[in-house]
Each structure stands twice: as structure tokens, then as C-alpha cells.
Amino acid sequence: MTQFPDGMVWLVGAGPGDPELLTRKAEWLICAASVVFFDALVGPGVLDLIPAGVRTVSVGKRSGRHSKDQASIDRLIVAAALAGERVVRLKGGDPAIFGRATEELDACRAAGVSVAICPGVTAASAAAASLGCSLTLRGMARKLVFATAHVRAGAAPELDWQALADPDATLAIYMGKAAAAEVSRQLQAHGLAEDTPVAIVENASLPGEQSLSTRLDLLPLAAKACSGSGPALLLIGTALQPVPSRAQQCSHLALSTISRHTA
Ligand code: SAH
């Protein structure tokens, strides 16, 4: 039985956006909270599930448009818990995947505040589901790597490209659209085949969902063609082989090699 006494903090995964992908536990927690601090990536349909009597505070962070820095968020949730509130810290996807969960766990523990995590469906799972493919492939894609290509403006991502350029792996690259050209170049330079299947999925599970399936050498073109401003994930690897039977509309950029799928 889930415990949510006054003065406790739950880090809750909101999933990728579709409110039906919220766990039952997450829904129970946001209804039992007295205050919910939520991120910019929490889907509007999920926010609609928060009862009117629960106070909501946006602490939204989108790349380049930080409304609150991490230390301020840590202080806010700790202060609310010490004031006796039942605090939900609602985060897009899974709180433990590129969700700054460690900072918030540490801040709570340092202040003697009881804290727990409710997992959520991560963007990579939602993106694979919207493509209708598996992230692993028996005997071929034996590893699944969660990586982020997020960088400060103007800098290049510092990743272990040699380790990532692994033909046996599926790469799920979060915050990677802006770095798509660099990702494509580095992976090829480190030996990954130019025709390795790649997909970009934007707004996975949300109404504006769209995806482009292509190959590694055409990833920069595909990233330009995927022009929306929603969150986007790159998936790279043999497991992403496009399903030939799925009806797909081809992009004008490279008719036979980039295919677009819109929800
Ligand atoms: N904790 C989140 C990830 C936060 S990092 C999770 O587990 O999903 C934010 C990045 O996640 C975005 O830049 C994007 O790369 C990815 N992302 C989050 N929601 C997404 C969605 N609905 N569709 C595609 N990518 C998404």
C-alpha cells in the first residue's frame, strides 16, 4: 500500500504525455498530494487529472528556457515538505532517466525529508511503440543504451563515440535533435554503418506525434525535416528497421530513404 504522509515527497513519472500511459500509482499520488511541482514536459492531459483542490506549481525547464534552476527546485520541494505538505514532483517520462532525480533525492535526504520514486514510461519506450517496433532484437540488438546529446549552446556533445558506435546496440538518444548532424558524423567516423536504421520521433504519444525513419547518413536531413518544437528522441540501430508493410508517406527530401509517419 502506497504511503503518502504529510511532509513526504514523491518523485513521480508522468510518462511521455498520453495520460493513459500514466501508472495507476502516479494517478493516485497526484490526487493524494497537497501540492504538485511539474515540469514543462508533463503532458497537458496528465495535468488535467490533477484535482482542482491540489495546488500546482510550474517549475518547467525546456532547453534554453529555464524558468527555475535545479537548486531552486530542490529548495522549493524541500521547503514545501518541511511545511507539512504532501509533495508530488511530477516529471516527464521516468524520473530516474535524465530527470535530475539524484539532486532532488539528495536534497530531500539531506533535510531529513522522506522521499520515494514512482517510475514512469520513458520516452524511448513510447517512441518505439509509436514506430511499432522493438528496442531490442534477438541475436542482433542485445544492448539498449540510453544516452543524452544535450549540450550547452555552441558546444559539441562529449560522448564516448567509440562505445556508442556498436552495431549490437540500440541507441536511444534523448535531447539529441539539435545534435543530430554531430551524432551522425561521429557514429559513422567510429565505424557504424551509414545505412544503420535511424528514427526521429517527436511528441511520442501526444497528439502532434510524428516520426521519420531513415538511415544514419541521412539523419541530419531528417532532423531538419522534423521541424516541430516538441520533444524529440533519436533511435538508432538494427532493431529500428522500418516495417515494410506499414503505410508510410515519403518525404520530398529523399523519397526512398526517409519516410515520414504522422499520428
Ligand atoms: N525523464 C524523461 C526524459 C527527460 S529528458 C523520460 O524518461 O522520458 C527530455 C528529453 O526526453 C526530450 O528532449 C526528448 O529527447 C525526450 N522526450 C521526452 N518526452 C518525449 C516525447 N513525448 N516524445 C519524444 N521524446 C520525448
PDB file of N, CA and C and ligand atoms in Angstrom, residues 16-17 41 92-95 97-99 121-123 173-176 201-206 231-233, ligand 1:
ATOM      1  N   PRO A  16       5.260   9.768 -21.090  1.00  0.00           N
ATOM      2  CA  PRO A  16       5.662  10.592 -22.231  1.00  0.00           C
ATOM      3  C   PRO A  16       4.638  11.644 -22.661  1.00  0.00           C
ATOM      4  N   GLY A  17       3.460  11.632 -22.101  1.00  0.00           N
ATOM      5  CA  GLY A  17       2.493  12.673 -22.467  1.00  0.00           C
ATOM      6  C   GLY A  17       1.059  12.185 -22.461  1.00  0.00           C
ATOM      7  N   LEU A  41       7.649  19.282 -19.572  1.00  0.00           N
ATOM      8  CA  LEU A  41       7.371  18.136 -20.448  1.00  0.00           C
ATOM      9  C   LEU A  41       6.218  17.258 -19.967  1.00  0.00           C
ATOM     10  N   GLY A  92       8.416  14.512 -16.566  1.00  0.00           N
ATOM     11  CA  GLY A  92       8.129  13.796 -17.808  1.00  0.00           C
ATOM     12  C   GLY A  92       8.820  12.442 -17.832  1.00  0.00           C
ATOM     13  N   GLY A  93       8.167  11.447 -18.434  1.00  0.00           N
ATOM     14  CA  GLY A  93       8.782  10.131 -18.612  1.00  0.00           C
ATOM     15  C   GLY A  93       9.021   9.434 -17.292  1.00  0.00           C
ATOM     16  N   ASP A  94      10.234   8.927 -17.116  1.00  0.00           N
ATOM     17  CA  ASP A  94      10.640   8.283 -15.865  1.00  0.00           C
ATOM     18  C   ASP A  94      11.551   9.252 -15.111  1.00  0.00           C
ATOM     19  N   PRO A  95      11.304   9.463 -13.816  1.00  0.00           N
ATOM     20  CA  PRO A  95      12.116  10.446 -13.082  1.00  0.00           C
ATOM     21  C   PRO A  95      13.592  10.077 -13.028  1.00  0.00           C
ATOM     22  N   ILE A  97      15.441   8.773 -15.388  1.00  0.00           N
ATOM     23  CA  ILE A  97      16.162   8.811 -16.675  1.00  0.00           C
ATOM     24  C   ILE A  97      16.252  10.270 -17.127  1.00  0.00           C
ATOM     25  N   PHE A  98      17.447  10.817 -17.057  1.00  0.00           N
ATOM     26  CA  PHE A  98      17.693  12.217 -17.413  1.00  0.00           C
ATOM     27  C   PHE A  98      16.656  13.143 -16.766  1.00  0.00           C
ATOM     28  N   GLY A  99      16.380  12.874 -15.499  1.00  0.00           N
ATOM     29  CA  GLY A  99      15.340  13.635 -14.809  1.00  0.00           C
ATOM     30  C   GLY A  99      15.831  14.392 -13.583  1.00  0.00           C
ATOM     31  N   VAL A 121       6.675   5.667 -17.722  1.00  0.00           N
ATOM     32  CA  VAL A 121       7.063   5.163 -19.048  1.00  0.00           C
ATOM     33  C   VAL A 121       8.013   6.175 -19.680  1.00  0.00           C
ATOM     34  N   THR A 122       9.207   5.724 -19.997  1.00  0.00           N
ATOM     35  CA  THR A 122      10.196   6.649 -20.549  1.00  0.00           C
ATOM     36  C   THR A 122       9.960   6.896 -22.040  1.00  0.00           C
ATOM     37  N   ALA A 123      10.481   8.025 -22.536  1.00  0.00           N
ATOM     38  CA  ALA A 123      10.240   8.433 -23.920  1.00  0.00           C
ATOM     39  C   ALA A 123      10.689   7.376 -24.930  1.00  0.00           C
ATOM     40  N   ILE A 173      18.664   8.218 -27.966  1.00  0.00           N
ATOM     41  CA  ILE A 173      19.377   9.465 -27.661  1.00  0.00           C
ATOM     42  C   ILE A 173      18.366  10.555 -27.320  1.00  0.00           C
ATOM     43  N   TYR A 174      18.364  10.914 -26.043  1.00  0.00           N
ATOM     44  CA  TYR A 174      17.471  11.940 -25.518  1.00  0.00           C
ATOM     45  C   TYR A 174      18.094  13.311 -25.792  1.00  0.00           C
ATOM     46  N   MET A 175      17.228  14.304 -26.009  1.00  0.00           N
ATOM     47  CA  MET A 175      17.666  15.689 -26.225  1.00  0.00           C
ATOM     48  C   MET A 175      18.692  15.735 -27.359  1.00  0.00           C
ATOM     49  N   GLY A 176      18.492  14.936 -28.392  1.00  0.00           N
ATOM     50  CA  GLY A 176      19.525  14.769 -29.407  1.00  0.00           C
ATOM     51  C   GLY A 176      19.239  15.421 -30.744  1.00  0.00           C
ATOM     52  N   VAL A 201      11.592  10.518 -33.409  1.00  0.00           N
ATOM     53  CA  VAL A 201      10.181  10.537 -33.005  1.00  0.00           C
ATOM     54  C   VAL A 201       9.952  11.789 -32.166  1.00  0.00           C
ATOM     55  N   GLU A 202       9.022  12.602 -32.635  1.00  0.00           N
ATOM     56  CA  GLU A 202       8.725  13.844 -31.926  1.00  0.00           C
ATOM     57  C   GLU A 202       7.339  13.730 -31.301  1.00  0.00           C
ATOM     58  N   ASN A 203       7.187  14.254 -30.100  1.00  0.00           N
ATOM     59  CA  ASN A 203       5.884  14.223 -29.416  1.00  0.00           C
ATOM     60  C   ASN A 203       5.321  12.811 -29.304  1.00  0.00           C
ATOM     61  N   ALA A 204       6.154  11.833 -28.998  1.00  0.00           N
ATOM     62  CA  ALA A 204       5.670  10.453 -28.874  1.00  0.00           C
ATOM     63  C   ALA A 204       4.508  10.390 -27.894  1.00  0.00           C
ATOM     64  N   SER A 205       3.450   9.749 -28.301  1.00  0.00           N
ATOM     65  CA  SER A 205       2.217   9.532 -27.522  1.00  0.00           C
ATOM     66  C   SER A 205       1.345  10.781 -27.368  1.00  0.00           C
ATOM     67  N   LEU A 206       1.769  11.891 -27.946  1.00  0.00           N
ATOM     68  CA  LEU A 206       0.990  13.134 -27.854  1.00  0.00           C
ATOM     69  C   LEU A 206       0.262  13.381 -29.178  1.00  0.00           C
ATOM     70  N   PRO A 231       9.259  17.765 -27.883  1.00  0.00           N
ATOM     71  CA  PRO A 231      10.392  16.913 -27.514  1.00  0.00           C
ATOM     72  C   PRO A 231      10.599  15.812 -28.546  1.00  0.00           C
ATOM     73  N   ALA A 232      11.857  15.527 -28.846  1.00  0.00           N
ATOM     74  CA  ALA A 232      12.149  14.529 -29.880  1.00  0.00           C
ATOM     75  C   ALA A 232      13.267  13.612 -29.421  1.00  0.00           C
ATOM     76  N   LEU A 233      13.152  12.372 -29.840  1.00  0.00           N
ATOM     77  CA  LEU A 233      14.109  11.348 -29.444  1.00  0.00           C
ATOM     78  C   LEU A 233      14.697  10.729 -30.700  1.00  0.00           C
TER      79      LEU A 233
HETATM   80  N1  SAH B   1      12.698  11.631 -17.909  1.00  0.00           N
HETATM   81  C1  SAH B   1      12.327  11.710 -19.320  1.00  0.00           C
HETATM   82  C2  SAH B   1      13.421  12.325 -20.160  1.00  0.00           C
HETATM   83  C3  SAH B   1      13.729  13.771 -19.816  1.00  0.00           C
HETATM   84  S1  SAH B   1      14.925  14.480 -20.864  1.00  0.00           S
HETATM   85  C4  SAH B   1      11.955  10.315 -19.829  1.00  0.00           C
HETATM   86  O1  SAH B   1      12.184   9.306 -19.126  1.00  0.00           O
HETATM   87  O2  SAH B   1      11.399  10.232 -20.921  1.00  0.00           O
HETATM   88  C5  SAH B   1      13.884  15.256 -22.069  1.00  0.00           C
HETATM   89  C6  SAH B   1      14.011  14.562 -23.391  1.00  0.00           C
HETATM   90  O3  SAH B   1      13.244  13.355 -23.400  1.00  0.00           O
HETATM   91  C7  SAH B   1      13.480  15.337 -24.585  1.00  0.00           C
HETATM   92  O4  SAH B   1      14.401  16.302 -25.037  1.00  0.00           O
HETATM   93  C8  SAH B   1      13.289  14.230 -25.588  1.00  0.00           C
HETATM   94  O5  SAH B   1      14.531  13.809 -26.119  1.00  0.00           O
HETATM   95  C9  SAH B   1      12.759  13.109 -24.685  1.00  0.00           C
HETATM   96  N2  SAH B   1      11.284  13.099 -24.646  1.00  0.00           N
HETATM   97  C10 SAH B   1      10.502  13.319 -23.585  1.00  0.00           C
HETATM   98  N3  SAH B   1       9.194  13.186 -23.892  1.00  0.00           N
HETATM   99  C11 SAH B   1       9.164  12.855 -25.210  1.00  0.00           C
HETATM  100  C12 SAH B   1       8.122  12.583 -26.134  1.00  0.00           C
HETATM  101  N4  SAH B   1       6.835  12.608 -25.770  1.00  0.00           N
HETATM  102  N5  SAH B   1       8.463  12.282 -27.416  1.00  0.00           N
HETATM  103  C13 SAH B   1       9.747  12.229 -27.792  1.00  0.00           C
HETATM  104  N6  SAH B   1      10.780  12.488 -26.968  1.00  0.00           N
HETATM  105  C14 SAH B   1      10.489  12.799 -25.696  1.00  0.00           C
END
